[in-house]
């Protein structure tokens, strides 16, 4: 399954292997729904975002179920996740978010399982979408590479722990 929208959510790699690339001026507006990169058990999903593409959704899960492998490769464009980004949502899931450019606007970046979750920064901007006492927390392995990271709190109070 490549890109599936069901009952207000969208999945790349719903129950199999899926890869989606948003490039140029592509726009995906998922409203308030969930955007899952690798959804059901033993699936694999990859989202590639580049150029000026826009993905605007309620929340993003990268590796949602046991046995899942989810990967986001963002080298440009903008992801807006008003409800947050959850990397490796459930025990046994694996999730990796590579922010190598572009902008990620989110409530927070967390891991509900506190394992197998990696956030790599090598350029790009991370923007707080609201006040958050847990902006980046709960076991997400954070790696800041040579191109660094800009965190823009836009007048919001956030805590990173």
PDB file of C-alpha atoms in Angstrom, residues 31-155:
ATOM      1  CA  UNK A  31      -6.817  18.233   8.042  1.00  0.00           C
ATOM      2  CA  UNK A  32      -6.868  17.064  11.641  1.00  0.00           C
ATOM      3  CA  UNK A  33      -6.296  13.399  10.778  1.00  0.00           C
ATOM      4  CA  UNK A  34      -3.353  11.155  11.593  1.00  0.00           C
ATOM      5  CA  UNK A  35      -0.532  10.689   9.075  1.00  0.00           C
ATOM      6  CA  UNK A  36       1.130   7.312   9.642  1.00  0.00           C
ATOM      7  CA  UNK A  37       4.474   6.357   8.127  1.00  0.00           C
ATOM      8  CA  UNK A  38       4.396   2.562   8.556  1.00  0.00           C
ATOM      9  CA  UNK A  39       1.115   1.736  10.233  1.00  0.00           C
ATOM     10  CA  UNK A  40       0.157  -1.885  10.858  1.00  0.00           C
ATOM     11  CA  UNK A  41       2.356  -4.710  12.172  1.00  0.00           C
ATOM     12  CA  UNK A  42       5.397  -5.602  10.070  1.00  0.00           C
ATOM     13  CA  UNK A  43       4.853  -2.836   7.516  1.00  0.00           C
ATOM     14  CA  UNK A  44       7.462  -0.465   6.135  1.00  0.00           C
ATOM     15  CA  UNK A  45       6.818   3.131   5.164  1.00  0.00           C
ATOM     16  CA  UNK A  46       9.007   5.953   3.912  1.00  0.00           C
ATOM     17  CA  UNK A  47       8.089   9.592   3.369  1.00  0.00           C
ATOM     18  CA  UNK A  48      10.467  11.741   1.334  1.00  0.00           C
ATOM     19  CA  UNK A  49       9.774  15.478   1.446  1.00  0.00           C
ATOM     20  CA  UNK A  50      11.783  17.941  -0.595  1.00  0.00           C
ATOM     21  CA  UNK A  51      11.772  21.257  -2.461  1.00  0.00           C
ATOM     22  CA  UNK A  52       8.750  23.378  -1.452  1.00  0.00           C
ATOM     23  CA  UNK A  53       6.306  20.537  -0.738  1.00  0.00           C
ATOM     24  CA  UNK A  54       3.843  20.842   2.145  1.00  0.00           C
ATOM     25  CA  UNK A  55       2.298  18.154   4.358  1.00  0.00           C
ATOM     26  CA  UNK A  56      -0.216  19.531   6.865  1.00  0.00           C
ATOM     27  CA  UNK A  57      -1.905  17.042   9.229  1.00  0.00           C
ATOM     28  CA  UNK A  58      -3.171  16.558  12.759  1.00  0.00           C
ATOM     29  CA  UNK A  59      -0.351  14.303  13.952  1.00  0.00           C
ATOM     30  CA  UNK A  60       2.457  12.204  12.494  1.00  0.00           C
ATOM     31  CA  UNK A  61       3.369   8.680  13.628  1.00  0.00           C
ATOM     32  CA  UNK A  62       6.650   7.265  12.334  1.00  0.00           C
ATOM     33  CA  UNK A  63       6.543   3.509  13.000  1.00  0.00           C
ATOM     34  CA  UNK A  64       3.170   2.997  14.644  1.00  0.00           C
ATOM     35  CA  UNK A  65       2.872  -0.731  15.439  1.00  0.00           C
ATOM     36  CA  UNK A  66       5.072  -3.614  16.555  1.00  0.00           C
ATOM     37  CA  UNK A  67       7.403  -4.757  13.792  1.00  0.00           C
ATOM     38  CA  UNK A  68       6.941  -1.541  11.794  1.00  0.00           C
ATOM     39  CA  UNK A  69       9.808   0.403  10.292  1.00  0.00           C
ATOM     40  CA  UNK A  70       8.959   4.017   9.501  1.00  0.00           C
ATOM     41  CA  UNK A  71      11.289   6.641   8.051  1.00  0.00           C
ATOM     42  CA  UNK A  72      10.832  10.310   7.216  1.00  0.00           C
ATOM     43  CA  UNK A  73      13.510  11.932   5.043  1.00  0.00           C
ATOM     44  CA  UNK A  74      12.912  15.683   4.931  1.00  0.00           C
ATOM     45  CA  UNK A  75      15.432  17.670   2.894  1.00  0.00           C
ATOM     46  CA  UNK A  76      13.117  20.603   2.168  1.00  0.00           C
ATOM     47  CA  UNK A  77       9.504  21.661   2.307  1.00  0.00           C
ATOM     48  CA  UNK A  78       7.328  21.944   5.386  1.00  0.00           C
ATOM     49  CA  UNK A  79       5.608  19.432   7.650  1.00  0.00           C
ATOM     50  CA  UNK A  80       2.920  20.836   9.944  1.00  0.00           C
ATOM     51  CA  UNK A  81       1.906  18.333  12.663  1.00  0.00           C
ATOM     52  CA  UNK A  82      -0.466  20.229  14.948  1.00  0.00           C
ATOM     53  CA  UNK A  83      -0.968  17.215  17.214  1.00  0.00           C
ATOM     54  CA  UNK A  84       2.710  16.291  17.410  1.00  0.00           C
ATOM     55  CA  UNK A  85       5.184  13.777  16.015  1.00  0.00           C
ATOM     56  CA  UNK A  86       5.373  10.340  17.662  1.00  0.00           C
ATOM     57  CA  UNK A  87       8.413   8.269  16.645  1.00  0.00           C
ATOM     58  CA  UNK A  88       8.150   4.511  17.376  1.00  0.00           C
ATOM     59  CA  UNK A  89       4.662   4.753  18.827  1.00  0.00           C
ATOM     60  CA  UNK A  90       4.392   1.236  20.260  1.00  0.00           C
ATOM     61  CA  UNK A  91       6.941  -1.187  21.733  1.00  0.00           C
ATOM     62  CA  UNK A  92       8.607  -3.131  18.944  1.00  0.00           C
ATOM     63  CA  UNK A  93       8.181  -0.346  16.376  1.00  0.00           C
ATOM     64  CA  UNK A  94      11.144   1.457  14.831  1.00  0.00           C
ATOM     65  CA  UNK A  95      11.011   5.054  13.656  1.00  0.00           C
ATOM     66  CA  UNK A  96      13.511   7.535  12.273  1.00  0.00           C
ATOM     67  CA  UNK A  97      12.921  11.174  11.332  1.00  0.00           C
ATOM     68  CA  UNK A  98      15.744  12.805   9.341  1.00  0.00           C
ATOM     69  CA  UNK A  99      15.381  16.594   9.240  1.00  0.00           C
ATOM     70  CA  UNK A 100      18.105  17.572   6.773  1.00  0.00           C
ATOM     71  CA  UNK A 101      16.429  20.765   5.571  1.00  0.00           C
ATOM     72  CA  UNK A 102      13.051  22.428   5.438  1.00  0.00           C
ATOM     73  CA  UNK A 103      10.755  23.126   8.356  1.00  0.00           C
ATOM     74  CA  UNK A 104       8.946  20.959  10.898  1.00  0.00           C
ATOM     75  CA  UNK A 105       6.178  22.759  12.812  1.00  0.00           C
ATOM     76  CA  UNK A 106       4.808  20.647  15.662  1.00  0.00           C
ATOM     77  CA  UNK A 107       3.317  20.536  19.139  1.00  0.00           C
ATOM     78  CA  UNK A 108       6.078  18.119  20.218  1.00  0.00           C
ATOM     79  CA  UNK A 109       8.412  15.296  19.204  1.00  0.00           C
ATOM     80  CA  UNK A 110       8.020  12.241  21.452  1.00  0.00           C
ATOM     81  CA  UNK A 111       8.196   8.463  21.499  1.00  0.00           C
ATOM     82  CA  UNK A 112       5.271   6.705  23.133  1.00  0.00           C
ATOM     83  CA  UNK A 113       7.395   3.545  23.425  1.00  0.00           C
ATOM     84  CA  UNK A 114      10.641   5.287  24.462  1.00  0.00           C
ATOM     85  CA  UNK A 115      12.656   2.843  22.368  1.00  0.00           C
ATOM     86  CA  UNK A 116      13.889   2.486  18.780  1.00  0.00           C
ATOM     87  CA  UNK A 117      13.145   6.139  18.047  1.00  0.00           C
ATOM     88  CA  UNK A 118      15.668   8.445  16.397  1.00  0.00           C
ATOM     89  CA  UNK A 119      15.489  12.100  15.392  1.00  0.00           C
ATOM     90  CA  UNK A 120      18.415  13.220  13.239  1.00  0.00           C
ATOM     91  CA  UNK A 121      19.004  16.927  12.640  1.00  0.00           C
ATOM     92  CA  UNK A 122      21.359  17.970   9.863  1.00  0.00           C
ATOM     93  CA  UNK A 123      19.935  21.340   8.899  1.00  0.00           C
ATOM     94  CA  UNK A 124      16.399  22.615   8.877  1.00  0.00           C
ATOM     95  CA  UNK A 125      14.212  24.400  11.361  1.00  0.00           C
ATOM     96  CA  UNK A 126      12.133  22.909  14.178  1.00  0.00           C
ATOM     97  CA  UNK A 127       9.286  25.262  15.125  1.00  0.00           C
ATOM     98  CA  UNK A 128       7.165  24.973  18.267  1.00  0.00           C
ATOM     99  CA  UNK A 129       3.471  25.158  17.416  1.00  0.00           C
ATOM    100  CA  UNK A 130       2.333  25.842  20.997  1.00  0.00           C
ATOM    101  CA  UNK A 131       3.518  25.953  24.597  1.00  0.00           C
ATOM    102  CA  UNK A 132       4.761  22.523  25.627  1.00  0.00           C
ATOM    103  CA  UNK A 133       6.253  21.198  28.863  1.00  0.00           C
ATOM    104  CA  UNK A 134       7.347  18.129  26.875  1.00  0.00           C
ATOM    105  CA  UNK A 135       8.417  19.543  23.506  1.00  0.00           C
ATOM    106  CA  UNK A 136      11.065  16.884  22.911  1.00  0.00           C
ATOM    107  CA  UNK A 137      11.168  14.073  25.426  1.00  0.00           C
ATOM    108  CA  UNK A 138      10.453  10.465  26.370  1.00  0.00           C
ATOM    109  CA  UNK A 139      13.378   8.540  24.986  1.00  0.00           C
ATOM    110  CA  UNK A 140      13.768   9.972  21.503  1.00  0.00           C
ATOM    111  CA  UNK A 141      17.437   9.550  20.531  1.00  0.00           C
ATOM    112  CA  UNK A 142      18.441  12.971  19.189  1.00  0.00           C
ATOM    113  CA  UNK A 143      21.475  13.408  16.948  1.00  0.00           C
ATOM    114  CA  UNK A 144      22.581  16.860  15.800  1.00  0.00           C
ATOM    115  CA  UNK A 145      24.889  16.573  12.791  1.00  0.00           C
ATOM    116  CA  UNK A 146      27.302  19.033  11.139  1.00  0.00           C
ATOM    117  CA  UNK A 147      24.638  21.289   9.543  1.00  0.00           C
ATOM    118  CA  UNK A 148      23.053  21.741  12.972  1.00  0.00           C
ATOM    119  CA  UNK A 149      19.525  22.715  13.919  1.00  0.00           C
ATOM    120  CA  UNK A 150      17.554  25.880  14.469  1.00  0.00           C
ATOM    121  CA  UNK A 151      14.806  25.690  17.104  1.00  0.00           C
ATOM    122  CA  UNK A 152      12.289  28.502  16.763  1.00  0.00           C
ATOM    123  CA  UNK A 153       9.981  28.735  19.771  1.00  0.00           C
ATOM    124  CA  UNK A 154       8.043  31.657  18.239  1.00  0.00           C
ATOM    125  CA  UNK A 155       7.194  33.175  21.626  1.00  0.00           C
TER     126      UNK A 155
END
